[in-house]
Tab-separated table of C-alpha atoms in Angstrom:
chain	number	residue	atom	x	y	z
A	11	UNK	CA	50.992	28.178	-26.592
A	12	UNK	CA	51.415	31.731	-28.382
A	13	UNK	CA	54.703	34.072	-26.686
A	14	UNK	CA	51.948	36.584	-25.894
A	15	UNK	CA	49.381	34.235	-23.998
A	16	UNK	CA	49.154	34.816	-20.290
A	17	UNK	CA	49.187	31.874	-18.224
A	18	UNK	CA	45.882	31.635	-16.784
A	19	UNK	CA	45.369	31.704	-12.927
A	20	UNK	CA	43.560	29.103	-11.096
A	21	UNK	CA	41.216	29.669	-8.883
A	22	UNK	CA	43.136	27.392	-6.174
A	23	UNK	CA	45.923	29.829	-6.244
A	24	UNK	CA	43.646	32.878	-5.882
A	25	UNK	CA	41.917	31.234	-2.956
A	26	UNK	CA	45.066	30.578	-1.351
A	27	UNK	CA	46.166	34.026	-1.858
A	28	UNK	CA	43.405	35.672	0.096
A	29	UNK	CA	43.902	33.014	2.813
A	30	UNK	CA	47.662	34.271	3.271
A	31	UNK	CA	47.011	37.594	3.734
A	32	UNK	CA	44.083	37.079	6.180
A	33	UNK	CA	46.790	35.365	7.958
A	34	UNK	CA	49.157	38.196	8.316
A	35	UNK	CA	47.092	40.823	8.605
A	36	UNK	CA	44.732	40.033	11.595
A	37	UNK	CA	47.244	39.636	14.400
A	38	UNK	CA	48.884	42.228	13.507
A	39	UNK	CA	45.527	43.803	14.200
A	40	UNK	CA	44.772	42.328	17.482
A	41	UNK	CA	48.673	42.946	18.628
A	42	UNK	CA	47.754	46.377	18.447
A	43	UNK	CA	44.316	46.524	20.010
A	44	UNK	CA	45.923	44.533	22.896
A	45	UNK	CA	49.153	46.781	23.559
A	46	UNK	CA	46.824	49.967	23.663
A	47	UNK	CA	44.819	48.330	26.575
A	48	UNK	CA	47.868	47.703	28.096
A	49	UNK	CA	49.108	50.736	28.180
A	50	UNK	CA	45.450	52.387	29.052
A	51	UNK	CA	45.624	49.894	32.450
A	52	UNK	CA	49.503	51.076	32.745
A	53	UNK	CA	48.019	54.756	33.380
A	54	UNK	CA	45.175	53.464	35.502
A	55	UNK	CA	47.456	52.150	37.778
A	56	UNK	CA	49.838	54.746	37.862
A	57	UNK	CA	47.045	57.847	38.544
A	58	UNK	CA	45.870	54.847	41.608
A	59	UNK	CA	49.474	54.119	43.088
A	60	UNK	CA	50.434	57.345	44.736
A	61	UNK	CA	46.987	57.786	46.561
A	62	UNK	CA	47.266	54.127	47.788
A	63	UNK	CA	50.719	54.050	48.605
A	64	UNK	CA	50.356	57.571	50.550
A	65	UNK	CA	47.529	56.390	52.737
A	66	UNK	CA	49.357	53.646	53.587
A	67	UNK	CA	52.091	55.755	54.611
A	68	UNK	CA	50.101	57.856	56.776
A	69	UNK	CA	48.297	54.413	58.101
A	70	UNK	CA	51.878	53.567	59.078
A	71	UNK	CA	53.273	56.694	61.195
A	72	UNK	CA	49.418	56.744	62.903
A	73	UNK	CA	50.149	53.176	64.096
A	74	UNK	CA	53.555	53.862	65.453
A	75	UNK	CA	52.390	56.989	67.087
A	76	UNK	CA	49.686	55.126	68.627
A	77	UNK	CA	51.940	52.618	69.911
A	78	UNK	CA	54.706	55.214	70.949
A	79	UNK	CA	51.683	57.278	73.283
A	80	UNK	CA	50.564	54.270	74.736
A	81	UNK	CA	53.934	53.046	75.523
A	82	UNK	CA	54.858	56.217	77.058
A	83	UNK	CA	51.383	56.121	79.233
A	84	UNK	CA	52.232	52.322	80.288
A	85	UNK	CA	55.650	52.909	80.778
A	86	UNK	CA	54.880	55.949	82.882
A	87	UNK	CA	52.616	53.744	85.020
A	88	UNK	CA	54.829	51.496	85.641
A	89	UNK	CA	57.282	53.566	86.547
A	90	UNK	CA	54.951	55.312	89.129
A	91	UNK	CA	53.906	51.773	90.518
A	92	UNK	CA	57.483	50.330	91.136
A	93	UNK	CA	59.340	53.164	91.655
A	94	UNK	CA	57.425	56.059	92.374
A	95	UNK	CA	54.478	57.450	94.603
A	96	UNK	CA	52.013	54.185	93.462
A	97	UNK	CA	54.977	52.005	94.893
A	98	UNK	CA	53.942	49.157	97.035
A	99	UNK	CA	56.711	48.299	99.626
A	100	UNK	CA	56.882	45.052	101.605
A	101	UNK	CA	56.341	46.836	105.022
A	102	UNK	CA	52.639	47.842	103.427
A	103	UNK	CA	52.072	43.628	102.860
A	104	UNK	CA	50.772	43.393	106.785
A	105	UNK	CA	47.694	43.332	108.362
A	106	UNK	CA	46.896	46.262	110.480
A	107	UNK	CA	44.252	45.728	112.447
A	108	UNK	CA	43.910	42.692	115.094
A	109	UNK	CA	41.570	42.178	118.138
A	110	UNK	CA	43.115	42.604	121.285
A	111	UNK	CA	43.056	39.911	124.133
A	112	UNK	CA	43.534	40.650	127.999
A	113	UNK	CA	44.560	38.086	130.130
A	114	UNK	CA	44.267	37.525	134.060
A	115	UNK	CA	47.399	37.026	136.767
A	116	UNK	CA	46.945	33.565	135.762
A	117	UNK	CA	46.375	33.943	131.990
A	118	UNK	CA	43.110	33.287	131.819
A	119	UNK	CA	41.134	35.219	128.840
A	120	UNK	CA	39.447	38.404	130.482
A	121	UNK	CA	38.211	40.307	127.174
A	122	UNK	CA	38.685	40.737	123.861
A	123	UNK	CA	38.754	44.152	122.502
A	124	UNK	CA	37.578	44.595	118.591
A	125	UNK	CA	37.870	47.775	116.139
A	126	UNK	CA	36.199	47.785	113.106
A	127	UNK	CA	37.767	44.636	111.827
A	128	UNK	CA	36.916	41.887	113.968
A	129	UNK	CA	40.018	39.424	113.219
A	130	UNK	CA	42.889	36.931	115.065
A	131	UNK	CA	45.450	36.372	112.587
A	132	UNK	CA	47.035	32.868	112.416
A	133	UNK	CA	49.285	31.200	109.714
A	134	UNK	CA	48.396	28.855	107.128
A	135	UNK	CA	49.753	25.834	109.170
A	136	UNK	CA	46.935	26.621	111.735
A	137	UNK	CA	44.297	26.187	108.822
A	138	UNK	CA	42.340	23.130	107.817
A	139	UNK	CA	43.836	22.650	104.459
A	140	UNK	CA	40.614	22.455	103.127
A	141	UNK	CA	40.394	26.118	103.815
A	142	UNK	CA	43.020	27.526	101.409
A	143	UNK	CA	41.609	24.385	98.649
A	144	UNK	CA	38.366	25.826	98.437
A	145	UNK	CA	39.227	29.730	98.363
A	146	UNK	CA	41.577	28.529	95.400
A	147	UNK	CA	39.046	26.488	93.474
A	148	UNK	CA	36.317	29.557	93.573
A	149	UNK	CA	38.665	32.516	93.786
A	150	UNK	CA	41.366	32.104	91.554
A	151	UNK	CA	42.074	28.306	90.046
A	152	UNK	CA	45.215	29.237	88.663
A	153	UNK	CA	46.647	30.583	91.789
A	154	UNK	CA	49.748	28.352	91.510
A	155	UNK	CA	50.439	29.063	88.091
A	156	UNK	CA	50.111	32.736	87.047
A	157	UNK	CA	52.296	35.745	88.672
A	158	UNK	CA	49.843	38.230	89.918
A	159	UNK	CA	47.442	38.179	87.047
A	160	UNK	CA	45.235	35.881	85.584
A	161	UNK	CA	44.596	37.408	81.839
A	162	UNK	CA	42.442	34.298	80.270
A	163	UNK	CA	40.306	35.272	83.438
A	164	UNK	CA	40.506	38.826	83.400
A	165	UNK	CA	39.502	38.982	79.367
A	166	UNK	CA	36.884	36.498	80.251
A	167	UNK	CA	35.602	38.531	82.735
A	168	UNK	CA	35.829	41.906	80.336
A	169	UNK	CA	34.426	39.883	77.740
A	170	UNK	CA	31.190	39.211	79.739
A	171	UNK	CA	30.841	42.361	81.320
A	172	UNK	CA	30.769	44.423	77.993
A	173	UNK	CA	27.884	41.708	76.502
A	174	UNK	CA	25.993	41.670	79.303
A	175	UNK	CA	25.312	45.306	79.918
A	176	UNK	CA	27.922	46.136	82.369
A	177	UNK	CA	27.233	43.353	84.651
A	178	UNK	CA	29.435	40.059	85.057
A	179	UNK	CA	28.442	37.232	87.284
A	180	UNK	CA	32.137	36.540	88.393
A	181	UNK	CA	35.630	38.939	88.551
A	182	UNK	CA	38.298	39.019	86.834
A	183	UNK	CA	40.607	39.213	90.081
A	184	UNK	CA	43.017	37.393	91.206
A	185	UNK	CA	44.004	36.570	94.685
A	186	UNK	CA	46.846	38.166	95.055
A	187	UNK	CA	45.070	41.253	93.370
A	188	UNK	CA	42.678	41.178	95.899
A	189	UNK	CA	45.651	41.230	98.458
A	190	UNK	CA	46.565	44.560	96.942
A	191	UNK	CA	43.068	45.964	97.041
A	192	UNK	CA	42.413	45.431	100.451
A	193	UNK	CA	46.326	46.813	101.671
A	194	UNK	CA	45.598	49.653	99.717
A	195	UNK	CA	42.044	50.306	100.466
A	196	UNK	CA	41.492	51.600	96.917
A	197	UNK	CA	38.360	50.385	95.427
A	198	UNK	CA	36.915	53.189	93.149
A	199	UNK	CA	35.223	51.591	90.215
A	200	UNK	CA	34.195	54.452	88.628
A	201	UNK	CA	34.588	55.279	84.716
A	202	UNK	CA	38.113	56.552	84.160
A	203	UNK	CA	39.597	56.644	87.755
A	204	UNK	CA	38.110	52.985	88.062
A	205	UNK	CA	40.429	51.726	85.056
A	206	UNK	CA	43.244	53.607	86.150
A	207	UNK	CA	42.906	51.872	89.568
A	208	UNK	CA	42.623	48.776	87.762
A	209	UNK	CA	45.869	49.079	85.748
A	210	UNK	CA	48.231	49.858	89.169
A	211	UNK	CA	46.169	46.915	90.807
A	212	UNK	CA	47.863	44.774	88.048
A	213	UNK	CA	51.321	46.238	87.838
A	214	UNK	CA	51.501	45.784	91.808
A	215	UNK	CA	50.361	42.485	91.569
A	216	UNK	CA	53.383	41.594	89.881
A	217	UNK	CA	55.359	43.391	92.386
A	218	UNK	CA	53.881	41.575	95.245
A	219	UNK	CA	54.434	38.018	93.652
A	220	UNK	CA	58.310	39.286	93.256
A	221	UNK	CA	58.522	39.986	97.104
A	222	UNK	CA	56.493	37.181	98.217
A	223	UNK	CA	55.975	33.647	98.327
A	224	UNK	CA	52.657	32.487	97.105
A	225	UNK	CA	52.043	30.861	100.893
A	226	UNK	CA	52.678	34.068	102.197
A	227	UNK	CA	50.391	35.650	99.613
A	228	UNK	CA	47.527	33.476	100.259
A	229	UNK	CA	47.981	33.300	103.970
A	230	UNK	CA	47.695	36.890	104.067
A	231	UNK	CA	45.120	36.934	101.831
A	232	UNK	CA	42.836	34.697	103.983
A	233	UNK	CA	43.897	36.645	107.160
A	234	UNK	CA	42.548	39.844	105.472
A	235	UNK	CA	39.505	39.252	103.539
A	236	UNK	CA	35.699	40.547	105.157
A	237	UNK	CA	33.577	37.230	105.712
A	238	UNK	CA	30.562	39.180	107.198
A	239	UNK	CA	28.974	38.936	110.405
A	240	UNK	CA	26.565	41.151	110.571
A	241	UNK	CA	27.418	43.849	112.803
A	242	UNK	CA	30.368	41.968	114.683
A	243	UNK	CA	32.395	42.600	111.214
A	244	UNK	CA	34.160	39.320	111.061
A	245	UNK	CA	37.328	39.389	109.047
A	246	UNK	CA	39.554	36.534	107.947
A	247	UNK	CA	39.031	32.798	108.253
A	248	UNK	CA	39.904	32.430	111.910
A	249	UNK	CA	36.329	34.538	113.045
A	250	UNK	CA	34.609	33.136	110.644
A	251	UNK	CA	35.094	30.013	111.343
A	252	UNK	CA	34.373	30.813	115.242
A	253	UNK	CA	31.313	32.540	114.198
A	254	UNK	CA	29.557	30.694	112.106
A	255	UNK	CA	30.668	27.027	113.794
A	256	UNK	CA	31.888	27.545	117.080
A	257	UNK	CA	34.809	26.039	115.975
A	258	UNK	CA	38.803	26.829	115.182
A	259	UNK	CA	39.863	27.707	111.907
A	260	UNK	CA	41.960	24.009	111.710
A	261	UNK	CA	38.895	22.254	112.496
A	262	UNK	CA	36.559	22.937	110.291
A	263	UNK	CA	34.948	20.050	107.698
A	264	UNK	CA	35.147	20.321	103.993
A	265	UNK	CA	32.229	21.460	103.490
A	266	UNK	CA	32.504	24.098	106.285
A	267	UNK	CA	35.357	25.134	104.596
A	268	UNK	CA	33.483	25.227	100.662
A	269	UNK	CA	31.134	27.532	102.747
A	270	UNK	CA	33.609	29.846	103.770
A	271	UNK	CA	35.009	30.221	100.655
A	272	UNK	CA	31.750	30.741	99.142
A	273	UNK	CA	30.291	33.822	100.940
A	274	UNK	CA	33.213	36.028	100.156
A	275	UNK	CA	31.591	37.681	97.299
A	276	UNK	CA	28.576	38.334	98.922
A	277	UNK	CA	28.486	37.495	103.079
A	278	UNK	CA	25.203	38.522	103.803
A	279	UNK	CA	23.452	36.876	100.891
A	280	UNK	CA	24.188	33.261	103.147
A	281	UNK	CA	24.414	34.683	106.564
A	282	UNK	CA	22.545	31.502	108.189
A	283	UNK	CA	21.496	33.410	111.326
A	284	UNK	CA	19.503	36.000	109.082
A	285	UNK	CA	15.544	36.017	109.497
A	286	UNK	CA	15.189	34.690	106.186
A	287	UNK	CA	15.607	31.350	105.549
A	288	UNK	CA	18.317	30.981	103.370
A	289	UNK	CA	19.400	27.562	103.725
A	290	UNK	CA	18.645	26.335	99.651
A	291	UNK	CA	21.100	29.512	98.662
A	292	UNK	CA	23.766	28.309	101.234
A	293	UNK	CA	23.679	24.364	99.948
A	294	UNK	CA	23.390	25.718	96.348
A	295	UNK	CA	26.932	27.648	97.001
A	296	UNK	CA	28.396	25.238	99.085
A	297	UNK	CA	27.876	22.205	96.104
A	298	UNK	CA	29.073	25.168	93.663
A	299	UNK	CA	32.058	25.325	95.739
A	300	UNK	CA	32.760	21.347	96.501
A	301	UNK	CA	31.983	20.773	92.585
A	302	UNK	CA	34.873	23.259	91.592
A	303	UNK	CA	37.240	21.470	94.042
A	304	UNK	CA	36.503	18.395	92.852
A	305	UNK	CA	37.157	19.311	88.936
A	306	UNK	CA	40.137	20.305	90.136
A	307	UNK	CA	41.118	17.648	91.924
A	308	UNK	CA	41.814	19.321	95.490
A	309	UNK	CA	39.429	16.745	96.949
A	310	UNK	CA	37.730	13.265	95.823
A	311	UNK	CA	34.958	11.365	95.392
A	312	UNK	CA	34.389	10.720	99.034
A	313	UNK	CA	35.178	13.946	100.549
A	314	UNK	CA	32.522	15.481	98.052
A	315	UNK	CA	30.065	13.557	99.397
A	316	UNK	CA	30.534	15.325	102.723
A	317	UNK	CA	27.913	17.810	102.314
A	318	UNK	CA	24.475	18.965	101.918
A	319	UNK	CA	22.432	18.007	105.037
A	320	UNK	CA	25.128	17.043	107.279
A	321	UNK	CA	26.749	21.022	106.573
A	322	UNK	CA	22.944	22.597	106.745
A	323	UNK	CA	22.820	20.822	109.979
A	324	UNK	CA	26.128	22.054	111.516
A	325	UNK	CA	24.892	25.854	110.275
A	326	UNK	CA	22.000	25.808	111.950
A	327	UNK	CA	22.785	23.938	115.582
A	328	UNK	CA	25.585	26.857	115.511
A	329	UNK	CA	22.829	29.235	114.900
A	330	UNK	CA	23.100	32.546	117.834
């Protein structure tokens, strides 16, 4: 080979060549394209931040205002309720009206003089114990348990009232609310004044179950409530009983009792001396009323038994 002779590339090597800098200059390439996008999204995000993070401020101080207002209003109510002119004080826990009995020289019964609430008061020991049972099973089922308010049945009670068009087949109530409606006498259930009602009925609830027993609460409870009558305006369990069997409250059957119980929400629906002839709505509630008693176990197989015909019967012979 000549000094001046070239050596003479091979192909191989060219090929190669071309291959290497393919290699090195297409990440480089895509390195690039990649950080711009980066830094595109980076200014995406920071234009979006600001706007999200201030409405999430504002979402923030809205909620504790919220909860500030309405703490104030609740706290207010309560305050009004225990302490000041909604107060409900023990001495208000009574019955007020009772009928009045004259006696002869040799105390024999003359008269009996009734206002507007026909009632003889007596304590729970002069009950059948069926009679508290079965107010219990249909009233309030978790009399024992809760402390003036029964929420599970209270939001079940909303809950049905708002989807069925303002109408619920059963109340939200408890018994010892009740108590407090009837000493008060307060029973608007109109729009806002309605709710408002509603909201010291539960805060003096709880104020009742504080000075109270739950014996003395249900005791008064079934000395107080309106069990119909007709015109004679029979209140508590002692005149009903007397009214519609001829009998003392202590004596009355299971069934008699589950019938009791029953009419409170609506007395003249199964009055059993009315000219209709209601005695299929009167067995209907009275096996409502045994059937709840029984699920709960107040009474059992046997003393559930006691009732349809033989309790239609005793309704009717006591018929005026």
């Amino acid at each position: 080979m000549k000094k001046n002779d070239k050596p003479v590339e091979k192909k191989e090597d060219k090929k190669n060549d071309e291959k290497e800098a393919t290699v090195i200059y297409k990440p480089a390439k895509v390195k690039k394209e990649k950080k711009e996008k980066k830094e595109k999204k980076a200014k995406g995000e920071k234009k979006k931040h600001p706007k999200l993070k201030m409405f999430f401020k504002v979402l923030l101080v809205m909620i504790i205002l919220s909860v500030v207002i309405v703490g104030g209003i609740l706290g207010a109510i309560v305050y009004r309720c225990i302490w000041g002119d909604w107060a409900i004080s023990k001495d208000e826990l009574t019955v007020k009206f009772e009928n009045s009995t004259m006696y002869d020289k040799d105390g024999n019964v003359v008269a009996v003089l009734t206002g507007n609430e026909n009632r003889e008061i007596i304590s729970k020991d002069e009950m059948s114990p069926y009679i508290p049972k079965a107010f219990i099973s249909i009233e309030d089922e978790r009399f024992e348990e809760h402390n003036g308010v029964d929420w599970k049945r209270t939001l079940g009670a909303f809950m049905t009232f708002m989807t069925h068009s303002g109408e619920s087949s059963f109340g939200g109530s408890t018994i010892t609310q009740q108590v407090v409606k009837n000493v008060t006498g307060e029973s608007d259930d109109s729009a806002l004044a309605g709710a408002m009602r509603k909201i010291k009925e539960i805060v003096r609830a709880y104020e009742v179950e504080n000075m109270l027993s739950k014996d003395e609460i249900l005791e008064l409870y079934l000395n107080l409530i309106p069990l119909g009558g007709g015109g004679s305006n029979i209140y508590g369990v002692q005149m009903a009983s007397r009214y519609y069997f001829n009998k003392d409250a202590k004596d009355v059957t299971v069934a008699e009792a589950a019938y009791i119980a029953g009419i409170t929400s609506a007395p003249n629906r199964y009055n059993p001396f009315s000219e209709i002839d209601r005695k299929e709505t009167i067995d209907k509630k009275v096996r409502t009323v045994l059937g709840k008693m029984k699920e709960l176990g107040k009474i059992n197989e046997e003393e559930y038994e006691t009732r349809n015909e033989r309790s239609r019967r005793r309704i009717k012979i006591c018929k005026r």
